[in-house]
Tab-separated table of N, CA and C in Angstrom:
chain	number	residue	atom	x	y	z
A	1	UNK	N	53.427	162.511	-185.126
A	1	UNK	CA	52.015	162.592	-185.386
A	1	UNK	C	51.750	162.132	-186.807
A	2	UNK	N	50.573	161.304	-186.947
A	2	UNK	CA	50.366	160.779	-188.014
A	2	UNK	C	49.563	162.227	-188.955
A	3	UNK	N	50.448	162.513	-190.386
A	3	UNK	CA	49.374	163.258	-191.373
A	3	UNK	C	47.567	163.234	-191.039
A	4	UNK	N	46.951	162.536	-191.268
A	4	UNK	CA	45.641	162.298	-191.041
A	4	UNK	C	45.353	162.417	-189.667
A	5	UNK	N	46.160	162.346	-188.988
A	5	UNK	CA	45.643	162.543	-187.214
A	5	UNK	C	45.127	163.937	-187.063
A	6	UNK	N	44.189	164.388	-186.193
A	6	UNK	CA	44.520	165.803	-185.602
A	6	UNK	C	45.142	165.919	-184.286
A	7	UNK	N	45.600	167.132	-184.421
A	7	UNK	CA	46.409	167.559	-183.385
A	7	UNK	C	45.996	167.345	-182.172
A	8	UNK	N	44.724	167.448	-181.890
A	8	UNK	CA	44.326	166.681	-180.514
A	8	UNK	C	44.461	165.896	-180.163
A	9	UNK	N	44.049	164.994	-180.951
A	9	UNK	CA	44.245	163.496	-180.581
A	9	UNK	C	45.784	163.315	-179.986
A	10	UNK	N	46.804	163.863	-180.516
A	10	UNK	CA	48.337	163.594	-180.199
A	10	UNK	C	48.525	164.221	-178.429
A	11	UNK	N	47.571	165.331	-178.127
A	11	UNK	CA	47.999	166.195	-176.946
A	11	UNK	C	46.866	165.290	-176.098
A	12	UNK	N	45.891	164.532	-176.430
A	12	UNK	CA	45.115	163.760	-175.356
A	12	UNK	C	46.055	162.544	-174.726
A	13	UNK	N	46.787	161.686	-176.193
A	13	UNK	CA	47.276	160.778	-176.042
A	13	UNK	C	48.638	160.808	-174.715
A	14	UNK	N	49.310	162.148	-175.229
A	14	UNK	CA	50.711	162.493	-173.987
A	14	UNK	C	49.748	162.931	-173.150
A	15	UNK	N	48.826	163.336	-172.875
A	15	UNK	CA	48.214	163.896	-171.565
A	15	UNK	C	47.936	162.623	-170.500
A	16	UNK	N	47.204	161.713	-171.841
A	16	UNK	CA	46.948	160.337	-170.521
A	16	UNK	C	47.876	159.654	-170.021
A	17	UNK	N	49.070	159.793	-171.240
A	17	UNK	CA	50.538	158.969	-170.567
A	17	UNK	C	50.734	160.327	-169.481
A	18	UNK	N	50.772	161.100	-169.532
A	18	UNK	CA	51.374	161.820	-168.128
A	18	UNK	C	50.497	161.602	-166.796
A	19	UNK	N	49.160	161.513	-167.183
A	19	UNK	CA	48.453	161.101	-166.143
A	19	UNK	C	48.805	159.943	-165.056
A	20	UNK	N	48.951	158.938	-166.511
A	20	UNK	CA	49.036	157.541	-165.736
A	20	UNK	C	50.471	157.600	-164.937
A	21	UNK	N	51.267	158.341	-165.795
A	21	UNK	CA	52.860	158.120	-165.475
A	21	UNK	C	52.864	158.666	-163.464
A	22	UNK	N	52.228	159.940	-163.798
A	22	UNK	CA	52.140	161.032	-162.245
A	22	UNK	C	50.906	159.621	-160.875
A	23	UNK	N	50.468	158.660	-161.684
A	23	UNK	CA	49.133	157.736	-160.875
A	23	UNK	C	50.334	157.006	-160.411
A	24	UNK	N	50.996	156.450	-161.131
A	24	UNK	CA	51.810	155.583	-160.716
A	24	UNK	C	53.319	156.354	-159.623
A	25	UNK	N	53.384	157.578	-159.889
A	25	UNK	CA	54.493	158.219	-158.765
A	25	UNK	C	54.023	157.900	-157.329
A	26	UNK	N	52.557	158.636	-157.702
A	26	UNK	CA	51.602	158.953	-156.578
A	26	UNK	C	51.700	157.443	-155.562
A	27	UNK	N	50.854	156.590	-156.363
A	27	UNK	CA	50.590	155.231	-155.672
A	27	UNK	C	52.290	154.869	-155.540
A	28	UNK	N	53.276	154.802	-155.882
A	28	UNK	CA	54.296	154.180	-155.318
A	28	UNK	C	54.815	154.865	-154.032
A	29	UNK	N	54.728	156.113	-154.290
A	29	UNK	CA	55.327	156.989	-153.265
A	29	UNK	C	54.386	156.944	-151.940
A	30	UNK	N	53.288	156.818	-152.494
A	30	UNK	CA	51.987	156.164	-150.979
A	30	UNK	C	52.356	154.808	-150.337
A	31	UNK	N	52.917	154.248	-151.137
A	31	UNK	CA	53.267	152.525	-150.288
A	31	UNK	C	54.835	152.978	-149.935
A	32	UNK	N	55.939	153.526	-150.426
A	32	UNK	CA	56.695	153.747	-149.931
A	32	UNK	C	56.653	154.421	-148.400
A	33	UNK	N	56.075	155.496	-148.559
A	33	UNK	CA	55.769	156.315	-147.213
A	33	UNK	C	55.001	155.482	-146.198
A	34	UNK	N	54.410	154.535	-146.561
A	34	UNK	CA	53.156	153.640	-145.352
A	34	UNK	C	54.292	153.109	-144.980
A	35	UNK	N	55.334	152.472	-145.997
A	35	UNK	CA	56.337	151.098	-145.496
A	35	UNK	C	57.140	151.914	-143.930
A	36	UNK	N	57.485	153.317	-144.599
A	36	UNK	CA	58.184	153.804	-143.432
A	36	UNK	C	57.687	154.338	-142.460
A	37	UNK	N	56.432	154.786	-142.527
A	37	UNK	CA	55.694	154.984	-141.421
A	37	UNK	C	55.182	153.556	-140.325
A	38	UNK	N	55.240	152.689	-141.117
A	38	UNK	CA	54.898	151.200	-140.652
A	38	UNK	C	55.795	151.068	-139.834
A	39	UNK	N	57.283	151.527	-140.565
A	39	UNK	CA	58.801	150.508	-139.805
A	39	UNK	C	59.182	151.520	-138.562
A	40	UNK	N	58.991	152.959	-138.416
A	40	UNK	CA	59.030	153.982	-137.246
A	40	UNK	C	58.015	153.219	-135.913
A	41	UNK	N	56.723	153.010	-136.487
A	41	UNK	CA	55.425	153.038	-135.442
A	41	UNK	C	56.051	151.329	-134.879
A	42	UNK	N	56.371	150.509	-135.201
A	42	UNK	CA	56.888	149.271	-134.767
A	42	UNK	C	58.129	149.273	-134.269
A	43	UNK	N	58.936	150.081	-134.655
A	43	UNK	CA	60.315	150.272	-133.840
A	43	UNK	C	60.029	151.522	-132.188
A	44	UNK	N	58.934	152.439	-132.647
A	44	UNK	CA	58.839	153.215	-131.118
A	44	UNK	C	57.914	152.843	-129.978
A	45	UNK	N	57.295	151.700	-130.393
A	45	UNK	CA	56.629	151.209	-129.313
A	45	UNK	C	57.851	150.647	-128.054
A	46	UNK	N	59.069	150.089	-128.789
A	46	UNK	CA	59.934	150.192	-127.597
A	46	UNK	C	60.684	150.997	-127.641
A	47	UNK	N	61.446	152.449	-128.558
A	47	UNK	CA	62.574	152.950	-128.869
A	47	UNK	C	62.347	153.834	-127.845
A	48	UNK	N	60.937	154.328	-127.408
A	48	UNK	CA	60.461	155.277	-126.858
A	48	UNK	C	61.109	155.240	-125.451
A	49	UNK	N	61.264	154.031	-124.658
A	49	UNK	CA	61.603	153.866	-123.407
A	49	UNK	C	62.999	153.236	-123.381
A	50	UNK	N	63.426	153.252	-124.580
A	50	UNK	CA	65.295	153.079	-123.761
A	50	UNK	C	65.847	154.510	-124.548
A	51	UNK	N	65.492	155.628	-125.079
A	51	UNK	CA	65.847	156.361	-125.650
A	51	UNK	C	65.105	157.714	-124.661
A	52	UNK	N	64.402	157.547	-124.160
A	52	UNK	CA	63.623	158.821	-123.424
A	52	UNK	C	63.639	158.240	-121.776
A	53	UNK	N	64.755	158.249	-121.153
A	53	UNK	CA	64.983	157.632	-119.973
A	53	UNK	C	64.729	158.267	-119.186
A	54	UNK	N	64.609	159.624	-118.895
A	54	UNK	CA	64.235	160.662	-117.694
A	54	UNK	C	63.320	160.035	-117.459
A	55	UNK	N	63.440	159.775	-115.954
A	55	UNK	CA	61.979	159.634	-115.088
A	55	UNK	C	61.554	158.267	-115.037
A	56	UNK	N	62.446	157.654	-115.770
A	56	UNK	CA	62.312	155.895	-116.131
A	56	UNK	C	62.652	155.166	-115.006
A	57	UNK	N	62.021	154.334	-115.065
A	57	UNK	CA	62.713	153.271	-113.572
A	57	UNK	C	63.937	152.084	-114.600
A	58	UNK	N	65.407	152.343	-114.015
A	58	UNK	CA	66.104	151.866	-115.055
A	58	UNK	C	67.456	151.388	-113.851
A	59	UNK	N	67.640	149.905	-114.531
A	59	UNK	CA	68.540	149.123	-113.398
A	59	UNK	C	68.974	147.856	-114.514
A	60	UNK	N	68.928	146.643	-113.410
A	60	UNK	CA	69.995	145.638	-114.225
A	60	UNK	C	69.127	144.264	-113.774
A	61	UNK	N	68.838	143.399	-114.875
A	61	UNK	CA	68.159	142.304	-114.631
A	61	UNK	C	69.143	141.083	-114.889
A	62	UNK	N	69.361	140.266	-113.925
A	62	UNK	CA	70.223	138.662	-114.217
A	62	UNK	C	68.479	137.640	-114.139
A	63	UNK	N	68.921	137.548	-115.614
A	63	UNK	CA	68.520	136.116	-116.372
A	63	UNK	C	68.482	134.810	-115.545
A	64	UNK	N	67.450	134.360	-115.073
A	64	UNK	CA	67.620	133.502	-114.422
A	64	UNK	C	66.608	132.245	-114.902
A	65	UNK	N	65.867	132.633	-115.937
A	65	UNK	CA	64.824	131.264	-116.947
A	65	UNK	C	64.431	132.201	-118.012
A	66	UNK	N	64.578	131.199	-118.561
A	66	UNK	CA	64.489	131.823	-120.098
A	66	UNK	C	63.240	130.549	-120.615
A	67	UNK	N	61.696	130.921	-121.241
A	67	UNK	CA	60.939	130.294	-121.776
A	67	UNK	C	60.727	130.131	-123.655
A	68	UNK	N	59.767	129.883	-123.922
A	68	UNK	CA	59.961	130.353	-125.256
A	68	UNK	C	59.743	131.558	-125.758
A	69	UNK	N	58.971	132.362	-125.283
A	69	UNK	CA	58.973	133.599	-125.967
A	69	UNK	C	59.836	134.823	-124.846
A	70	UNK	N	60.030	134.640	-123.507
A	70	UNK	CA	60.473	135.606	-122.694
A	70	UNK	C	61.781	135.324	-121.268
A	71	UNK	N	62.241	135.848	-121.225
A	71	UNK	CA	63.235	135.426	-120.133
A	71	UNK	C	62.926	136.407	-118.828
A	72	UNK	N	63.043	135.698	-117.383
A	72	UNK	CA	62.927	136.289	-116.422
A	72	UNK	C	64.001	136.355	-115.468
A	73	UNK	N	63.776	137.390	-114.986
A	73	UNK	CA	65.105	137.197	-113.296
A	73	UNK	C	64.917	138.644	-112.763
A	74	UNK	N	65.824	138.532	-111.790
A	74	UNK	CA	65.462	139.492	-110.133
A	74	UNK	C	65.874	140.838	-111.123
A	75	UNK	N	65.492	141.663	-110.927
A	75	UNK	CA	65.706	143.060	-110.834
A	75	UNK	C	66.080	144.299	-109.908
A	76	UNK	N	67.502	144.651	-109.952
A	76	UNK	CA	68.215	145.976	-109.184
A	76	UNK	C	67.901	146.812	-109.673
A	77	UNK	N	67.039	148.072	-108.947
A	77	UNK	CA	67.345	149.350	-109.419
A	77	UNK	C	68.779	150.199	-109.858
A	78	UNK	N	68.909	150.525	-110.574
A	78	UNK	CA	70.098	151.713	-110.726
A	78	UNK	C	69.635	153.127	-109.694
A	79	UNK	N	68.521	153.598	-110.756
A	79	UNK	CA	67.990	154.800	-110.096
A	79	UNK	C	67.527	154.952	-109.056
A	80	UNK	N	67.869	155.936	-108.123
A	80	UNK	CA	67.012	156.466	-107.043
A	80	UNK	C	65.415	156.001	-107.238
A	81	UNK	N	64.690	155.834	-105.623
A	81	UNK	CA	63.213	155.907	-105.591
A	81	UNK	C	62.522	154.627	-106.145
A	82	UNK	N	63.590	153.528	-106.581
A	82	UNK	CA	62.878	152.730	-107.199
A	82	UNK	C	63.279	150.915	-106.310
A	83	UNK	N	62.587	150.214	-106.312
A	83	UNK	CA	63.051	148.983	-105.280
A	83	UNK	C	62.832	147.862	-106.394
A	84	UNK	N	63.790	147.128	-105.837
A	84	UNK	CA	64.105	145.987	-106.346
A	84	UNK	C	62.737	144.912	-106.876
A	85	UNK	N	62.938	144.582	-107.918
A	85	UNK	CA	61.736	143.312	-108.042
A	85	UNK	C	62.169	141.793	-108.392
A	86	UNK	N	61.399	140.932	-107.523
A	86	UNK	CA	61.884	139.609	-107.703
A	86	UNK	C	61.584	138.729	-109.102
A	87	UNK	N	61.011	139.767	-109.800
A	87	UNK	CA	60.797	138.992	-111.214
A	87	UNK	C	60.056	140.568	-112.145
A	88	UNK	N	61.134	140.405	-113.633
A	88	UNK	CA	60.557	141.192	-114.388
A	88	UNK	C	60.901	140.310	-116.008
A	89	UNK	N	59.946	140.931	-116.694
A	89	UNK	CA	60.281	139.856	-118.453
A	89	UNK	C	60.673	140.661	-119.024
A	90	UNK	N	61.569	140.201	-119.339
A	90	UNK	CA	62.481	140.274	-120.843
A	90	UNK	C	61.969	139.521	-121.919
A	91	UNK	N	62.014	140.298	-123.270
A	91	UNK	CA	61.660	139.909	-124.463
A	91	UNK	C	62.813	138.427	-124.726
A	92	UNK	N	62.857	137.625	-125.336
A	92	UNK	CA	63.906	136.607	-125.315
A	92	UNK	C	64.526	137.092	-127.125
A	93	UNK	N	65.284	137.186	-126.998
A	93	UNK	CA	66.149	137.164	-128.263
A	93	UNK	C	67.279	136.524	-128.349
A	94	UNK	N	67.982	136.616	-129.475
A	94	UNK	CA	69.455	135.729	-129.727
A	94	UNK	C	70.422	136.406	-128.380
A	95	UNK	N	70.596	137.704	-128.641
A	95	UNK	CA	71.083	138.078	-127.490
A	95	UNK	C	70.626	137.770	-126.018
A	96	UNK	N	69.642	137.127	-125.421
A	96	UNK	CA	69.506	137.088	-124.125
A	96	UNK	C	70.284	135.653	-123.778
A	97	UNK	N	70.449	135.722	-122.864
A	97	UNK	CA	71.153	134.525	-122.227
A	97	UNK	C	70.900	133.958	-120.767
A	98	UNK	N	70.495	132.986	-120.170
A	98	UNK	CA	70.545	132.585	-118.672
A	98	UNK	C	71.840	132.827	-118.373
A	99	UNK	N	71.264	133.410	-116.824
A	99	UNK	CA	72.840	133.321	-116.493
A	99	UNK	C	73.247	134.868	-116.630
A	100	UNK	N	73.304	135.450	-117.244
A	100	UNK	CA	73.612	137.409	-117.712
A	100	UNK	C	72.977	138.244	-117.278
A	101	UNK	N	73.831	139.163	-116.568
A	101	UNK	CA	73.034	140.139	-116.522
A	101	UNK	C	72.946	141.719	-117.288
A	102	UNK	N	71.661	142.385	-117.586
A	102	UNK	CA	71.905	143.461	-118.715
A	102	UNK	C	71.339	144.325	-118.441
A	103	UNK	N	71.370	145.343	-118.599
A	103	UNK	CA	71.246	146.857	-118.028
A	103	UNK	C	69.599	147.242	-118.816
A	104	UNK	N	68.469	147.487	-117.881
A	104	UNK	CA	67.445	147.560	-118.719
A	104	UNK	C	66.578	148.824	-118.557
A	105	UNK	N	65.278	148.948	-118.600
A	105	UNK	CA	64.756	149.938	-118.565
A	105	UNK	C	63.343	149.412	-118.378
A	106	UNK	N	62.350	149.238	-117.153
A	106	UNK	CA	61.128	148.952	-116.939
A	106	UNK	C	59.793	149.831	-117.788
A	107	UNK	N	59.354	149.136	-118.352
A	107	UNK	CA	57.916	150.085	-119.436
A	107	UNK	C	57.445	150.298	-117.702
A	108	UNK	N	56.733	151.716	-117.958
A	108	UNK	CA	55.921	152.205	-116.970
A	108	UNK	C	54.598	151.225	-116.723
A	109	UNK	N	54.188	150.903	-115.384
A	109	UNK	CA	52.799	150.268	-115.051
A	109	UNK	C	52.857	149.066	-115.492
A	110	UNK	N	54.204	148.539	-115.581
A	110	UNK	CA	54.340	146.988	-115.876
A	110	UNK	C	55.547	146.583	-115.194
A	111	UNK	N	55.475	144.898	-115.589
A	111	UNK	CA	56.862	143.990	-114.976
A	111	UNK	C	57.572	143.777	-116.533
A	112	UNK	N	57.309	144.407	-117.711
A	112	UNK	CA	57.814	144.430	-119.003
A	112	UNK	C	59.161	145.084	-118.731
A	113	UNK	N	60.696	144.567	-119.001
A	113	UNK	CA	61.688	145.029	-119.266
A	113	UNK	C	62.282	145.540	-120.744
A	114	UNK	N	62.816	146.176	-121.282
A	114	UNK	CA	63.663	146.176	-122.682
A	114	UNK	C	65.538	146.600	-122.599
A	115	UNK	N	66.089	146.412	-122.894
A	115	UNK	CA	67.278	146.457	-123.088
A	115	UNK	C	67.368	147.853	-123.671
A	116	UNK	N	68.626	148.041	-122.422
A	116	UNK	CA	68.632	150.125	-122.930
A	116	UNK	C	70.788	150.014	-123.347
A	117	UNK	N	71.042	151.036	-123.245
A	117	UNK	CA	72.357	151.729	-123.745
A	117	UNK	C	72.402	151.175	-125.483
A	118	UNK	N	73.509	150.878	-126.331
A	118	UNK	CA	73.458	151.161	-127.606
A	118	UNK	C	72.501	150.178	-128.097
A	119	UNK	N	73.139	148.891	-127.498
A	119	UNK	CA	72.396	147.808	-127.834
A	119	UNK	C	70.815	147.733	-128.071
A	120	UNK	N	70.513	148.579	-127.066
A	120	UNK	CA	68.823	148.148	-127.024
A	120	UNK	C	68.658	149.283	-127.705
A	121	UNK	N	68.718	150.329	-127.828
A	121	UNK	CA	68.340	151.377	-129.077
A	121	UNK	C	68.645	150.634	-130.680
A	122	UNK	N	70.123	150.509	-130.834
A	122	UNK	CA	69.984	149.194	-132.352
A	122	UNK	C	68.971	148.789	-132.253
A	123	UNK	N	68.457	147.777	-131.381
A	123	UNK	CA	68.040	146.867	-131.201
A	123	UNK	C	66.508	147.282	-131.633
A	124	UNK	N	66.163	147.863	-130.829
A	124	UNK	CA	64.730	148.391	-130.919
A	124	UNK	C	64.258	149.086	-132.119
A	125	UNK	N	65.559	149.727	-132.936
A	125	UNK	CA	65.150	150.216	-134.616
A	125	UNK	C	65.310	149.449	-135.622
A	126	UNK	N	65.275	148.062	-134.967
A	126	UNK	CA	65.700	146.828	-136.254
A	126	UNK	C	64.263	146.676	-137.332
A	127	UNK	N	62.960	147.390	-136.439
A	127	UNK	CA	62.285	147.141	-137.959
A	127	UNK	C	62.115	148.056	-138.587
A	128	UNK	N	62.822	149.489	-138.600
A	128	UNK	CA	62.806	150.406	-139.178
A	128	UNK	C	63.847	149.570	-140.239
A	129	UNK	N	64.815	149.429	-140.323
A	129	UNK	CA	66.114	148.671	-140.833
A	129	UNK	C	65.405	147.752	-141.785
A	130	UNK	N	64.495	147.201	-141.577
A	130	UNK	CA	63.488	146.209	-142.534
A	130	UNK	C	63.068	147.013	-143.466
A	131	UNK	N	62.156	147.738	-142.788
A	131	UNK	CA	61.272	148.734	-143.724
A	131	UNK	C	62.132	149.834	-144.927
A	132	UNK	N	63.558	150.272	-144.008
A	132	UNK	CA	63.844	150.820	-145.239
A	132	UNK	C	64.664	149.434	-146.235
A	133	UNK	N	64.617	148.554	-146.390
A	133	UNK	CA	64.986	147.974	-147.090
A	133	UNK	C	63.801	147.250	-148.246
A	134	UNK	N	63.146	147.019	-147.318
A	134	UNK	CA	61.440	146.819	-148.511
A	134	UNK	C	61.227	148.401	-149.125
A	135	UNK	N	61.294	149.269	-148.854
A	135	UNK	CA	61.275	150.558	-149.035
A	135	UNK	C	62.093	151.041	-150.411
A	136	UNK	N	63.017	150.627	-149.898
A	136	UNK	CA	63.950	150.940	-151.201
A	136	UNK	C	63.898	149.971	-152.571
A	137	UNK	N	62.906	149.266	-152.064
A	137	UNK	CA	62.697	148.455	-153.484
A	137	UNK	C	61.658	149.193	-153.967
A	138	UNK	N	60.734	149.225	-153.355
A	138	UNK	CA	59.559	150.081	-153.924
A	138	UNK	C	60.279	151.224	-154.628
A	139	UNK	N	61.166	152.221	-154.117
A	139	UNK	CA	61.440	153.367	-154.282
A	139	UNK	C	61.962	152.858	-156.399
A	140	UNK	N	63.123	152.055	-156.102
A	140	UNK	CA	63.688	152.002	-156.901
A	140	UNK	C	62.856	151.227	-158.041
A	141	UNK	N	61.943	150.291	-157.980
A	141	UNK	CA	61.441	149.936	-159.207
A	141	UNK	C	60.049	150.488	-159.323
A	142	UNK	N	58.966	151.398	-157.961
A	142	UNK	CA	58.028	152.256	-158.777
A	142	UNK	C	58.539	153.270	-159.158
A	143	UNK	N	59.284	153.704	-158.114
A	143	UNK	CA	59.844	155.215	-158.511
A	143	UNK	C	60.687	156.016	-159.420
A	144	UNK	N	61.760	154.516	-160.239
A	144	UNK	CA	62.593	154.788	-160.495
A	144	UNK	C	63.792	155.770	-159.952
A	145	UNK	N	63.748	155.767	-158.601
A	145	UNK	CA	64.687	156.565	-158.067
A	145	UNK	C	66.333	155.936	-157.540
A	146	UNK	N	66.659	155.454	-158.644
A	146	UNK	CA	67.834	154.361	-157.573
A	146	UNK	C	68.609	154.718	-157.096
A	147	UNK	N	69.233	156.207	-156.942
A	147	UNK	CA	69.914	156.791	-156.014
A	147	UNK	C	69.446	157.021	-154.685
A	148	UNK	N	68.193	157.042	-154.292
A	148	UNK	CA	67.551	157.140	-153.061
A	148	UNK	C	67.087	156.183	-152.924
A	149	UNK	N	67.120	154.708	-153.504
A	149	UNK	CA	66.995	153.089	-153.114
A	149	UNK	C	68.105	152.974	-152.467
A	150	UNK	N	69.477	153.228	-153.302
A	150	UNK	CA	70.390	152.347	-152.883
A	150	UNK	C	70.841	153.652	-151.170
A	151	UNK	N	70.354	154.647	-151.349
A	151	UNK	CA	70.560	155.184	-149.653
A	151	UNK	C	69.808	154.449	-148.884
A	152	UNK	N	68.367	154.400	-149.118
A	152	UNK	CA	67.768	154.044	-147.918
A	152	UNK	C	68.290	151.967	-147.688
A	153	UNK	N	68.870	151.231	-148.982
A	153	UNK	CA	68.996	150.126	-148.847
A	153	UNK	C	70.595	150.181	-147.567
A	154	UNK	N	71.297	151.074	-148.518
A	154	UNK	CA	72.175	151.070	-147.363
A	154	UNK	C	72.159	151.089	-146.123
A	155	UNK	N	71.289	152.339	-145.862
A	155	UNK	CA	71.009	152.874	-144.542
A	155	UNK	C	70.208	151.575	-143.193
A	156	UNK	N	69.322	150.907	-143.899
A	156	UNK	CA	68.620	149.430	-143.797
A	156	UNK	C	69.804	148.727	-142.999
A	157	UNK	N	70.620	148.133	-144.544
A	157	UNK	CA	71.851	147.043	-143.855
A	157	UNK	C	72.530	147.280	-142.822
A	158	UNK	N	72.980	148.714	-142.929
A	158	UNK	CA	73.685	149.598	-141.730
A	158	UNK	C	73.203	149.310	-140.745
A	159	UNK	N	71.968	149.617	-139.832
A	159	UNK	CA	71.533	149.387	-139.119
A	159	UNK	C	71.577	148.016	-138.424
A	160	UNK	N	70.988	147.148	-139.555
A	160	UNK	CA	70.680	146.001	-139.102
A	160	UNK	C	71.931	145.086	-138.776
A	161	UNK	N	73.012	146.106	-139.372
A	161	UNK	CA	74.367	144.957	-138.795
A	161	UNK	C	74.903	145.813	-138.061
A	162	UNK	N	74.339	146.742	-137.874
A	162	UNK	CA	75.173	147.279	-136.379
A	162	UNK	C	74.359	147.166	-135.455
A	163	UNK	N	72.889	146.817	-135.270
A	163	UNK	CA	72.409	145.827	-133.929
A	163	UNK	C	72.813	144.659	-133.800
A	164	UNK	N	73.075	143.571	-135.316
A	164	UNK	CA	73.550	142.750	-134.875
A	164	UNK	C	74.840	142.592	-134.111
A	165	UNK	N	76.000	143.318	-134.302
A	165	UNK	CA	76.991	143.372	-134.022
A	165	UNK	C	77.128	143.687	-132.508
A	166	UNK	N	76.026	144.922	-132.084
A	166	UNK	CA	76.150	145.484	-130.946
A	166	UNK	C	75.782	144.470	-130.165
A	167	UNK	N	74.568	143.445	-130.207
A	167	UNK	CA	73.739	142.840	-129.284
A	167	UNK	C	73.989	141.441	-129.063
């Protein structure tokens, strides 16, 4: 504190740096939390139906055309109660192939297929795997938290190379 200062002035000055310091936790920790709430709500629109299979209509689709965005072919039930269909879509990814067949899981009230057992669970949390990796940047340069960057960065890569690997 400067001689000529008063003492107030010194306890306003650390008050506004604490302010701003706690504005800036706040707002980082708000975009952190959206990123991961973002990367959950985009990964359970499908995680929901190869991970919650009771009651699912769930069998095996061979690939028989593959377009640009989707691949189709005949569909076997696995489960009881459910009959065969002569055409259901598959999302097309690196993993799909003409010609293969892969164990899937029908979205309810549609001809929409997704890929179920490990693969399609990886598979389906790959943009969580994004998000914590944008995530952990935020964390680590608003938050200064780089012990809980470099988890959630890990946790990210992890993922994302063990769908790749699986699928």
């Amino acid at each position: 504190m400067i001689p000529a200062m008063p003492a107030s002035a010194a306890v306003t000055h650390e008050s506004a740096h604490a302010v701003l310091r706690f504005g800036r936790f706040a707002a980082m920790g708000a975009v952190a939390v959206l990123i991961l709430i973002a990367g959950v709500w985009a990964s359970w629109g499908t995680a929901q139906h190869v991970m919650l299979t009771k009651g699912r209509e769930r069998g095996t689709v061979e690939v028989s055309r593959c377009g640009q965005d989707t691949c189709t072919g005949r569909y076997s039930p696995l489960s009881e109660g459910w009959q065969p269909r002569s055409k259901v879509v598959l999302e097309k990814s690196v993993a799909v192939q003409k010609g293969r067949t892969y164990t899937v899981v029908v979205k309810p009230g549609s001809d929409d297929a997704v890929r179920s057992g490990p693969a399609g669970v990886l598979y389906a949390w790959i943009p969580l795997g994004g998000a914590l990796l944008l995530a952990s940047v935020v964390v680590a340069g608003g938050l200064l938290r780089t012990r809980a960057a470099w988890v959630m960065a890990l946790s990210g890569v992890a993922l994302l190379t063990a769908a790749f690997v699986t699928v």
